[in-house]
Short mmCIF file of C-alpha atoms and ligand atoms in Angstrom, two decimals:
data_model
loop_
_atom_site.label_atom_id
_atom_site.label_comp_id
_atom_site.label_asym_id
_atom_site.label_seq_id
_atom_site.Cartn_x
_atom_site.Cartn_y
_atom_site.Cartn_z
CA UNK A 1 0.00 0.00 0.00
CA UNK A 2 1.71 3.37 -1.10
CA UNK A 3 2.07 5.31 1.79
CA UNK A 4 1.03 9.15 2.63
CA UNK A 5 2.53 12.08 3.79
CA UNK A 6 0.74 15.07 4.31
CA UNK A 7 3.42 18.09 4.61
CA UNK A 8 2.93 22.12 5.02
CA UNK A 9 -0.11 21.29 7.88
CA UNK A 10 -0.50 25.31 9.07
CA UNK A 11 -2.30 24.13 12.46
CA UNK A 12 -2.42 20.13 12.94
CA UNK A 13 -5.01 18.95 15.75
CA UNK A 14 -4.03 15.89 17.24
CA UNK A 15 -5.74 15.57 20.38
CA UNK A 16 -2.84 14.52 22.29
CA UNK A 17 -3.11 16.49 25.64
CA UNK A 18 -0.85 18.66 26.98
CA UNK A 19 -2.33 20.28 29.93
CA UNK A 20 -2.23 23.86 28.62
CA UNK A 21 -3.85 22.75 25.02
CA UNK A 22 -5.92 19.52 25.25
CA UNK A 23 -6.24 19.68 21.29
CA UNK A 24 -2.59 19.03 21.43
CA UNK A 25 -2.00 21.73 18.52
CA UNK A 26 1.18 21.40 16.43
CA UNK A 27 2.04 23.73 13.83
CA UNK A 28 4.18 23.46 10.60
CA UNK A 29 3.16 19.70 10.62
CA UNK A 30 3.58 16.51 9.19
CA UNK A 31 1.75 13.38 9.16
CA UNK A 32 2.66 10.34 7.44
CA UNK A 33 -0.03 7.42 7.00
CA UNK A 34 0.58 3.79 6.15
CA UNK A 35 -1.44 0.73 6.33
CA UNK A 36 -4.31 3.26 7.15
CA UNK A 37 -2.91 4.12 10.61
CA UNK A 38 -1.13 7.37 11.53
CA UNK A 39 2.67 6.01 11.40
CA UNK A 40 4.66 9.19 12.01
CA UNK A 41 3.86 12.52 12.88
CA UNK A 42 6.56 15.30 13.23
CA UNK A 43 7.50 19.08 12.01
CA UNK A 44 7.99 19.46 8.18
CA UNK A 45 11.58 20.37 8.76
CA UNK A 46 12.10 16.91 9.89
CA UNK A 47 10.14 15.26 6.87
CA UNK A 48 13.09 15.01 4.44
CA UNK A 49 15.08 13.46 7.05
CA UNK A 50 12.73 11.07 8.68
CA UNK A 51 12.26 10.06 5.17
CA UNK A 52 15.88 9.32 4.54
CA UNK A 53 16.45 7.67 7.68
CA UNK A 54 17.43 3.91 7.37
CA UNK A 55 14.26 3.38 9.55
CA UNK A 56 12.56 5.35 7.36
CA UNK A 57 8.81 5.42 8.81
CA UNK A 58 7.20 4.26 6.11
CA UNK A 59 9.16 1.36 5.59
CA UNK A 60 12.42 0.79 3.16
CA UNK A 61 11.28 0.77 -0.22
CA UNK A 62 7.98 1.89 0.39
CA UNK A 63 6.35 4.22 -2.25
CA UNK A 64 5.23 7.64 -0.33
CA UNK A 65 2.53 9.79 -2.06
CA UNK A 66 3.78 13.68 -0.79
CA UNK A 67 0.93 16.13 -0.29
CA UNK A 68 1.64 19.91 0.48
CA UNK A 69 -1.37 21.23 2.14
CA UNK A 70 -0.03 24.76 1.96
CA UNK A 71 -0.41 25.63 5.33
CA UNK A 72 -3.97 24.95 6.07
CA UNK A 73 -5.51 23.31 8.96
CA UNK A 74 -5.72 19.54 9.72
CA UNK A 75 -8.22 17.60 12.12
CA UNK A 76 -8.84 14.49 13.45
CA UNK A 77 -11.78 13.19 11.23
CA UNK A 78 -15.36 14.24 13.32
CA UNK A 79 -16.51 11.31 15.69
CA UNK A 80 -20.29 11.78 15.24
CA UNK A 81 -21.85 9.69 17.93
CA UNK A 82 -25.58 9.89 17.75
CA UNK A 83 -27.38 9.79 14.67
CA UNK A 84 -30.81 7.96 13.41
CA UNK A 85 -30.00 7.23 9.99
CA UNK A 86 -31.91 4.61 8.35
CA UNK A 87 -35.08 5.74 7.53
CA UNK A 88 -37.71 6.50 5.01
CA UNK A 89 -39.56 9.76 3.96
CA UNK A 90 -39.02 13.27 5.38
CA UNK A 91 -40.96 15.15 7.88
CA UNK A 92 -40.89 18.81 5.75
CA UNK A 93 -44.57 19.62 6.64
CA UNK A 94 -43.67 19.18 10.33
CA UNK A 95 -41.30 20.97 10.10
CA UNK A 96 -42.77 24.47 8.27
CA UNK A 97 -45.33 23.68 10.85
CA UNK A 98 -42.80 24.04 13.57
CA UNK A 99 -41.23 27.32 11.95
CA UNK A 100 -44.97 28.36 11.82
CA UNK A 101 -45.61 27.86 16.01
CA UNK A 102 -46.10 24.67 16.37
CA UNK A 103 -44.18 22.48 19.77
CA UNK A 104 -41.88 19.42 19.34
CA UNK A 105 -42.96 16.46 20.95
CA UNK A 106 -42.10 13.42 19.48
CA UNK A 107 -45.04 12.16 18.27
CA UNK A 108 -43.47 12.56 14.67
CA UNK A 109 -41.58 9.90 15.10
CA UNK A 110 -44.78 7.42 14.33
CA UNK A 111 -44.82 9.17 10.71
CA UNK A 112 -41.60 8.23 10.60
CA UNK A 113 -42.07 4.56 11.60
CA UNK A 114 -44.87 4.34 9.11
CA UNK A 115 -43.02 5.06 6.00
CA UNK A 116 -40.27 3.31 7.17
CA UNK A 117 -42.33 -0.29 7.99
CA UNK A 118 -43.61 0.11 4.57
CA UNK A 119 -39.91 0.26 2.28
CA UNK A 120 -38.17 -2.03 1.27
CA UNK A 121 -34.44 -2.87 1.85
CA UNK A 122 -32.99 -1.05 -1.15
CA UNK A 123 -35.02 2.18 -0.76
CA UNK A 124 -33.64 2.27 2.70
CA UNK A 125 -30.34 1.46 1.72
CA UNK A 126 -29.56 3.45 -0.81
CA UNK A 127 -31.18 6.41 1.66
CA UNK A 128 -28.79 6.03 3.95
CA UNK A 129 -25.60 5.58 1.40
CA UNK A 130 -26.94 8.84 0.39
CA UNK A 131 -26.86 10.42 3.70
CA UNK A 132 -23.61 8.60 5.27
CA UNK A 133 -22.07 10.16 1.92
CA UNK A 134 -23.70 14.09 3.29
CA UNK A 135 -22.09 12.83 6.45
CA UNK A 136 -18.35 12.26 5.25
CA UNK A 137 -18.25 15.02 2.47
CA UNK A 138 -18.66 16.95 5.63
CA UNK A 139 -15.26 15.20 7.75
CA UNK A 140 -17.07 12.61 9.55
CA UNK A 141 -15.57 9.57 9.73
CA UNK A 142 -16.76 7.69 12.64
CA UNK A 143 -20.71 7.64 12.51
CA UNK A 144 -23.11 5.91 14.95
CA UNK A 145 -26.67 4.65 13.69
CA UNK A 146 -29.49 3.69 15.73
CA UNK A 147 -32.71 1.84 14.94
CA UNK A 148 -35.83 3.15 16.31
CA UNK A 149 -37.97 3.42 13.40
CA UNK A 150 -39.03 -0.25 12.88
CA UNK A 151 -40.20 -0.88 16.71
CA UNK A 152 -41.64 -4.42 15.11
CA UNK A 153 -39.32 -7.45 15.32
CA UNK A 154 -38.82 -7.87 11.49
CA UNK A 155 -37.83 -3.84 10.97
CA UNK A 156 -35.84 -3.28 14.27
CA UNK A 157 -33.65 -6.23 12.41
CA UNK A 158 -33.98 -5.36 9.61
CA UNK A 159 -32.88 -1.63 10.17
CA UNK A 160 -30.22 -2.73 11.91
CA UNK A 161 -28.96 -5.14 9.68
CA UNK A 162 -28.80 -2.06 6.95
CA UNK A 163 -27.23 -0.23 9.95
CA UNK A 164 -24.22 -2.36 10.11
CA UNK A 165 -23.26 -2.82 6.71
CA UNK A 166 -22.71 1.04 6.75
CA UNK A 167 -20.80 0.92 10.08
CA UNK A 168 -19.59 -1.16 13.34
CA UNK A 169 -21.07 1.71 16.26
CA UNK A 170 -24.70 0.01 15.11
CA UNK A 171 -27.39 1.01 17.81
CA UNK A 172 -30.91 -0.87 19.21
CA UNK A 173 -33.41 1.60 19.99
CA UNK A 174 -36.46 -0.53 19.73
CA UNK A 175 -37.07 1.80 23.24
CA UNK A 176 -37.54 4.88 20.90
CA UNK A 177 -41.35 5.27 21.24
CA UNK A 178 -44.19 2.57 22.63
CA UNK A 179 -44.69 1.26 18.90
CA UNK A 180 -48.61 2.70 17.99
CA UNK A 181 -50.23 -1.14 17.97
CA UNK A 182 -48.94 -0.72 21.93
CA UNK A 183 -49.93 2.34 22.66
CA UNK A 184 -52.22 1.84 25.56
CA UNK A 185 -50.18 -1.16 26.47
CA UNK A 186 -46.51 0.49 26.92
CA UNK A 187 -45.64 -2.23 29.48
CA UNK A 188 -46.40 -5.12 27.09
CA UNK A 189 -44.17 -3.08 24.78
CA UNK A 190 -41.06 -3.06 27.06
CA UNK A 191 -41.94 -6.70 27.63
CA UNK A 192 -41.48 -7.07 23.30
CA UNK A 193 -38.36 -4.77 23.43
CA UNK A 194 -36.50 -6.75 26.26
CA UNK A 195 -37.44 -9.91 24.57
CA UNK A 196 -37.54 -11.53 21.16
CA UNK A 197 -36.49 -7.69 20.00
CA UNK A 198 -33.69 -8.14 21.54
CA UNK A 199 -32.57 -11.39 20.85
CA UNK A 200 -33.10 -10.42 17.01
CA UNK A 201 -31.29 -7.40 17.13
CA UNK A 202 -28.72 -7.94 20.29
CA UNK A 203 -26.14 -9.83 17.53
CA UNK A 204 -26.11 -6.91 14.92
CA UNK A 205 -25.65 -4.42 17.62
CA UNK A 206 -22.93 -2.75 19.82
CA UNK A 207 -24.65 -0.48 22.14
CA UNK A 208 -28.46 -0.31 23.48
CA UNK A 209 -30.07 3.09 23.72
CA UNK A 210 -34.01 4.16 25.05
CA UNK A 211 -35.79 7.67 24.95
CA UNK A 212 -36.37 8.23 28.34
CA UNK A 213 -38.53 10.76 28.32
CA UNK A 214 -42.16 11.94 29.04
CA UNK A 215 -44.20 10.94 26.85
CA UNK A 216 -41.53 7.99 25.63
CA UNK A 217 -40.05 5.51 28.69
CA UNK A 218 -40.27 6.45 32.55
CA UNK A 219 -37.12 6.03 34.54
CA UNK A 220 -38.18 2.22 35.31
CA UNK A 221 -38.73 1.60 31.91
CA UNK A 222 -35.57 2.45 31.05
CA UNK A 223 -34.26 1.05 33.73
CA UNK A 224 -35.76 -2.71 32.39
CA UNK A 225 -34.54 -1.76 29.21
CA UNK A 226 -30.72 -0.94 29.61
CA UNK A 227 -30.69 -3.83 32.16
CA UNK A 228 -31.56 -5.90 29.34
CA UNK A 229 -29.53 -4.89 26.68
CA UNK A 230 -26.48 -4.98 29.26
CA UNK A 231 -27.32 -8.64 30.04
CA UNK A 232 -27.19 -9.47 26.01
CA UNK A 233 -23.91 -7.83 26.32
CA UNK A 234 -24.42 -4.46 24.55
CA UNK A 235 -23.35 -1.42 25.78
CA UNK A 236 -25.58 1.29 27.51
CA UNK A 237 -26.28 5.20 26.25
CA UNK A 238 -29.29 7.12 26.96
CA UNK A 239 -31.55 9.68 25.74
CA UNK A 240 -32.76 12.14 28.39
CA UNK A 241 -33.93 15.69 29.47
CA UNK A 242 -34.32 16.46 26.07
CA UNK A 243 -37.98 17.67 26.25
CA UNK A 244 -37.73 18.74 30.05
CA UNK A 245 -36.44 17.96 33.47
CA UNK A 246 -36.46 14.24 34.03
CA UNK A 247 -34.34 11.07 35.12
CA UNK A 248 -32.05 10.20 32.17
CA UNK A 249 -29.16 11.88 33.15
CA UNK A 250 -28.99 10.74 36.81
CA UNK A 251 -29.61 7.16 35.35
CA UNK A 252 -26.97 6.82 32.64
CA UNK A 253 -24.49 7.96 35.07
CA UNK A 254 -26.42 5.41 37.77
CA UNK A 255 -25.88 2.62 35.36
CA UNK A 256 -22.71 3.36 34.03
CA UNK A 257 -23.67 4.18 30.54
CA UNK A 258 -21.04 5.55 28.12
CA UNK A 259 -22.96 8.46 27.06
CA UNK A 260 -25.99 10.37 28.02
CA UNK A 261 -27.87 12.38 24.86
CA UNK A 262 -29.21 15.50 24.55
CA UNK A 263 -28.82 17.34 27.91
CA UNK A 264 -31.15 20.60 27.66
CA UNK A 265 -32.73 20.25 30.77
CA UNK A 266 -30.48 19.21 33.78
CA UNK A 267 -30.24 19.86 37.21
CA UNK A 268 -27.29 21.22 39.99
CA UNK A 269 -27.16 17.26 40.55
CA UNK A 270 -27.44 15.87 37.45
CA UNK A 271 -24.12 18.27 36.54
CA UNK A 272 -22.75 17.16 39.89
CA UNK A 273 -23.37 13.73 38.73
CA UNK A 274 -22.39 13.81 35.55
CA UNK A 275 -19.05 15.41 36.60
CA UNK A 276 -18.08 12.33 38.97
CA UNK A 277 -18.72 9.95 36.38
CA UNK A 278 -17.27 7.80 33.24
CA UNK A 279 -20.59 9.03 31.49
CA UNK A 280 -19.97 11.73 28.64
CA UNK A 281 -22.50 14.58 28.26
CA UNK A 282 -23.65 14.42 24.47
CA UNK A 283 -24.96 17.68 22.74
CA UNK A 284 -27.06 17.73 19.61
CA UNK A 285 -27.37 21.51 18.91
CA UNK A 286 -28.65 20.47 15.93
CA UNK A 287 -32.12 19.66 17.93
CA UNK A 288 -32.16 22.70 19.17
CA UNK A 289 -31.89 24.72 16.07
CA UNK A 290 -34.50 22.76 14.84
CA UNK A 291 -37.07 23.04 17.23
CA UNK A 292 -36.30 26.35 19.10
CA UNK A 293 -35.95 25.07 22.00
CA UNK A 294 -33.57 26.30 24.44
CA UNK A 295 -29.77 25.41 24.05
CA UNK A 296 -27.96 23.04 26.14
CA UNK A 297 -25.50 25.16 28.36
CA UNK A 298 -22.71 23.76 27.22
CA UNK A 299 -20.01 26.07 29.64
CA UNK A 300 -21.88 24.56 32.56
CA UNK A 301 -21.21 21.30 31.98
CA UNK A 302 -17.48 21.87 30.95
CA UNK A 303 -16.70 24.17 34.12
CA UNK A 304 -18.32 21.49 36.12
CA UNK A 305 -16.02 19.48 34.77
CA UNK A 306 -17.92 17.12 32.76
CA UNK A 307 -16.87 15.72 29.43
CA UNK A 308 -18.59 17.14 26.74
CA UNK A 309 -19.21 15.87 22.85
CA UNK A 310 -21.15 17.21 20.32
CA UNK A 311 -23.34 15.12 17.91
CA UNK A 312 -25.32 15.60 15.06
CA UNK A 313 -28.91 13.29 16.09
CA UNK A 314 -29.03 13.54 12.28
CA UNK A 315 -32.96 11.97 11.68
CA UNK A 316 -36.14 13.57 10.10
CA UNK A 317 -37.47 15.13 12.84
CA UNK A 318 -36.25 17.01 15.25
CA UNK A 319 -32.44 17.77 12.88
CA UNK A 320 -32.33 16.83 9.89
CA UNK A 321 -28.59 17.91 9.16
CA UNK A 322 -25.28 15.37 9.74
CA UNK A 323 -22.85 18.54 9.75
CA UNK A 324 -20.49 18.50 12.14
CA UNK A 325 -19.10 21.86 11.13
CA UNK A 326 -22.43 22.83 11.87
CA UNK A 327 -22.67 21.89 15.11
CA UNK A 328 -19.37 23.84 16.26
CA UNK A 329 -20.48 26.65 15.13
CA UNK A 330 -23.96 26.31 17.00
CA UNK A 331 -21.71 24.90 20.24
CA UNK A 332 -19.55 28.04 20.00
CA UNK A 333 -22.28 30.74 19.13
CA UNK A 334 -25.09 29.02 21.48
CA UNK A 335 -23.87 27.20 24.00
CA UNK A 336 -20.50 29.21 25.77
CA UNK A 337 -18.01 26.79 23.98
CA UNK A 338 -14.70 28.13 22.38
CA UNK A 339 -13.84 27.25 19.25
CA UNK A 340 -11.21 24.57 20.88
CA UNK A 341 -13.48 23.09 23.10
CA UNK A 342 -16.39 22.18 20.25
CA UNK A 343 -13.50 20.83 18.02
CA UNK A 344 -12.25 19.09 20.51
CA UNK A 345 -16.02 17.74 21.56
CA UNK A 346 -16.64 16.65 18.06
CA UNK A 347 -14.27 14.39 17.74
CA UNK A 348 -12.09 13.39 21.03
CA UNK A 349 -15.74 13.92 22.88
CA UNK A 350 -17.47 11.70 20.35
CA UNK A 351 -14.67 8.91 20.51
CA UNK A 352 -15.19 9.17 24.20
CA UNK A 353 -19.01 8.75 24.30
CA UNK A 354 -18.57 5.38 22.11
CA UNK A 355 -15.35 4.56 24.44
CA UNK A 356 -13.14 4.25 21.65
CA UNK A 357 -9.40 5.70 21.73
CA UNK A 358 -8.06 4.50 17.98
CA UNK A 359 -10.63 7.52 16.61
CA UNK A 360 -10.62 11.31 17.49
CA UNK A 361 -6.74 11.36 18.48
CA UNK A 362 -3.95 11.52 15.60
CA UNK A 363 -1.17 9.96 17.46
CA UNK A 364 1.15 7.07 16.17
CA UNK A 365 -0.97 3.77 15.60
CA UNK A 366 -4.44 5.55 15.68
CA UNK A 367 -6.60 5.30 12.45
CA UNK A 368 -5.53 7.67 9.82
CA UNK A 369 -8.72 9.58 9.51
CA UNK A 370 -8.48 12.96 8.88
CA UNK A 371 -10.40 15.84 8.02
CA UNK A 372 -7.92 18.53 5.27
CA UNK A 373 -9.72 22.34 5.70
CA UNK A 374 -9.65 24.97 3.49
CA UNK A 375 -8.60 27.28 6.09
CA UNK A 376 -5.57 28.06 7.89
CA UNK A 377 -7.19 26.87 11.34
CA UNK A 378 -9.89 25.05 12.99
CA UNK A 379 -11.33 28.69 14.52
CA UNK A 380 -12.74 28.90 11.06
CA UNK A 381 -15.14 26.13 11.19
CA UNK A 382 -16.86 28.55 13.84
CA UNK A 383 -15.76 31.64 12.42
CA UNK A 384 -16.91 31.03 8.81
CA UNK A 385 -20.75 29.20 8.95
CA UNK A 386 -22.13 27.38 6.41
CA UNK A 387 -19.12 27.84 4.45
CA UNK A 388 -18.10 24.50 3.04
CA UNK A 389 -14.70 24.40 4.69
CA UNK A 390 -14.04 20.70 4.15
CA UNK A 391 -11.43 19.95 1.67
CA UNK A 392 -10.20 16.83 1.61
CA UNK A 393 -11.14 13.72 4.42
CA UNK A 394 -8.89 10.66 5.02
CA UNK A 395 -10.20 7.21 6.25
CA UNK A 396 -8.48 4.52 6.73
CA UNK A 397 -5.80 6.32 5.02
CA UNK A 398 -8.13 6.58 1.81
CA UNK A 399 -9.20 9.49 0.33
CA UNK A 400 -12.99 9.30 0.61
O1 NIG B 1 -32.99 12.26 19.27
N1 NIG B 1 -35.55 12.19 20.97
C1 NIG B 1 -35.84 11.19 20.35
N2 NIG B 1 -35.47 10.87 19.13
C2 NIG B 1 -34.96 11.76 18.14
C3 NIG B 1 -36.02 12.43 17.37
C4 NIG B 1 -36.62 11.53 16.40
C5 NIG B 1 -37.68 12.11 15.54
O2 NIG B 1 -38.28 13.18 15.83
O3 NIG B 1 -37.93 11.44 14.53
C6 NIG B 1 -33.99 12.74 18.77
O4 NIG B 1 -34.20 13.95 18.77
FE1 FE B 2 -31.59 10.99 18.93
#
C-alpha cells in the first residue's frame, strides 16, 4: 500500500493532551499514514530526514505519495456519535409547521415509523448511502446509527442489519417510542423490546439506547430496558432531558452508561453527577436549532467538569442535518463553547461517548482519519458558517 505524507499542515489537531492545550495543537506539521494508521507525525523540517532515515517510517522501499497542504488546517476526522439514519420519507410539513408555532414532541416519530415499515431494503439502503455520503463530504468519519424506526421485530432487524453494513457503532433503539399497535399497552411493549427484540437485534448491535422521556419511557422503563440490553452484552447510552427535566441523566451515570444524549434540561445534581462519572454529556445543537428550544448550556457542563461531545442526532425530525461543522459553530455561538473546546467535543468527545481511543486522536498507531480544511485553522469552522470548509477527508488512510 503506497504510503502518505501530508506536509505544510499550518495548524495540525491531534488531540494529544498537553495540559495547557488539550487539542494538542502542532504547527508546521507533518503526518505520514501507512497501512491506514497514523505512522509518524513530526514538524515538516524533519520530513526530508525522517524520510531518509534507514528506519525510514514508512518502511524501506515503500512508495510515499507527498501532499503539500499549503499551510492549512488539519483535524482528526469528526466522531459523530448519535445519529438515526436509516429511515424513510421526510418530515418537511412538520417541520414548516414548527417554523410556523407549532411544539416538538415526538409524536413525529410514528410518521416516521410508518413510512419506514412500509420500504423495502434497497429504498432504505440506498437512503442512507446517500446520507452517510452528506455525512463524510462533511469530515465525519466515525458515525453511529441507531434503529428506532421499525419498533416491530422484522424492521428493528432489519434496520439494523442495513445499519451495520454502513458501520460497526450500530445502535438498538427498539425503546424509541411505545410502537402505535402498543400504545395503551406500553408495558407489554417493554416486555417485546426486552425480549424476542432483543434477541433479534442484540447480535447486529454494539450499544443499546431508550428515549427516556415523558411521553416515551419512565425512569423504570428504562431502567428494564438498559438492564436488558447490558445482560445481552451491549453497551448502555441514553436519551434524556431532552424535552424537560427528568431522570435520564442521573440514570446513565447510575448505570454506568457511556454516554448520556441531549442534555437541555439538567439539574445542579445531574451536573454534579455527571461530573463524577465515566458518562460523557452528548450535545445535539442540531435539535435545538430545529425546534427552538432552548440550548444546552454547554459552559456549565465543561466548568463542572464534565466531558462534553457534540453530535449531530441527524434523523427527520427534530435535525435533519449530519454537519459537524455545523454543530461547532452552533456549540460556539449558542452554547458558551470556544472554538477549541467544540472541536475538541466533536471528535475526542465523540470517541469518548462510544469509548473508543483509535478515533478522534492523531497519534502514532491511531486510524488515519483525517479531516484537510480549506482554512488556515480550525477557529474557522466557527468563524466562517455554512461555508463548506471541508477539503479533503482521510479514512483509513483513503481518500474518501
Ligand atoms: O434524538 N428524541 C428522540 N429521538 C430523536 C427524534 C426523532 C424524531 O423526531 O424522529 C432525537 O431527537
Ligand atoms: Fe436521537
Amino acid at each position: 500500500m503506497t504510503a502518505l505524507l501530508l506536509t505544510g499542515i499550518g495548524e495540525l489537531t491531534t488531540n494529544v493532551a498537553d495540559p495547557d492545550d488539550p487539542c494538542g495543537t502542532r504547527n508546521d506539521a507533518a503526518v505520514l499514514v501507512r497501512d491506514g494508521l497514523v505512522a509518524w507525525i513530526g514538524s515538516t523540517d524533519a520530513v526530508d530526514e525522517a524520510l531518509a532515515a534507514s528506519s525510514t517510517p514508512a518502511g524501506p522501499g515503500a512508495e510515499v505519495r507527498v501532499v503539500d497542504v499549503g499551510g492549512r488546517a488539519v483535524i482528526p476526522g469528526f466522531v459523530d456519535s448519535h445519529t438515526h439514519l436509516v429511515f424513510a420519507g421526510d418530515r418537511a410539513e412538520e417541520f414548516s409547521a414548527r417554523m410556523a408555532g407549532q411544539a416538538y414532541a415526538a409524536g413525529g416519530i410514528r410518521t416516521t415509523v410508518a413510512a419506514t415499515r412500509a420500504a423495502a431494503d434497497d429504498e432504505l439502503r440506498e437512503r442512507l448511502a446517500t446520507l452517510v455520503a452528506e455525512c463524510r463530504a462533511q469530515g465525519t468519519t466515525t458515525l453511529e446509527i441507531k434503529t428506532g424506526y421499525g419498533l416491530d421485530v422484522a424492521t428493528e432487524s432489519r434496520l439494523a442489519r442495513l445499519a451495520a453494513e454502513a458501520t460497526d457503532e450500530v445502535t438498538f433503539l427498539g425503546a424509541h417510542v411505545v410502537a402505535p399497535e402498543f400504545a395503551d399497552r406500553p408495558e407489554a411493549y417493554v416486555d417485546l423490546v426486552v425480549g424476542d427484540m432483543l434477541s433479534a437485534v442484540a447480535p447486529l448491535a454494539r450499544w443499546i439506547d431508550v428515549f427516556c422521556e415523558q411521553g416515551a419511557f419512565t425512569a423504570a422503563q428504562s431502567r428494564r430496558v438498559l438492564e436488558a440490553g447490558r445482560a445481552a452484552g451491549l453497551g448502555i447510552r441514553v436519551h434524556g432531558n431532552q424535552l424537560g427535566p427528568g431522570a435520564g441523566a442521573a440514570l446513565a451515570v447510575e448505570m454506568g452508561a457511556a454516554a448520556v444524549d441531549h442534555c437541555t434540561y439538567l439539574s445542579d445534581d445531574d451536573v454534579t453527577a455527571l461530573a463524577g462519572s465515566g458518562t460523557v454529556a452528548t450535545l445535539l445543537p442540531g435539535v435545538e436549532f430545529s425546534t427552538r428550544q432552548p440550548y444546552p448550556d454547554a459552559r456549565r457542563l465543561l466548568d463542572a467538569g464534565v466531558t462534553v461531545a457534540l453530535a449531530s442526532d441527524c434523523n427527520p425530525g427534530s435535525s435533519f442535518t449530519g454537519s459537524m461543522p455545523l454543530m461547532i459553530a452552533l456549540a460556539v455561538r449558542e452554547m458558551g463553547m470556544t472554538p477549541a473546546e467544540a472541536v475538541w467535543a466533536a471528535t475526542a468527545g465523540g470517541a469518548r461517548a462510544l469509548r473508543r481511543d483509535d478515533v478522534g486522536i492523531l497519534a502514532p498507531g491511531s486510524r488515519a482519519d483525517l479531516v484537510l480544511l480549506d482554512a488556515p485553522s480550525r477557529v474557522h469552522l466557527a468563524y466562517r458558517p455554512g461555508v463548506p470548509l471541508v477539503r479533503s477527508v482521510w479514512k483509513d488512510g483513503v481518500e474518501v
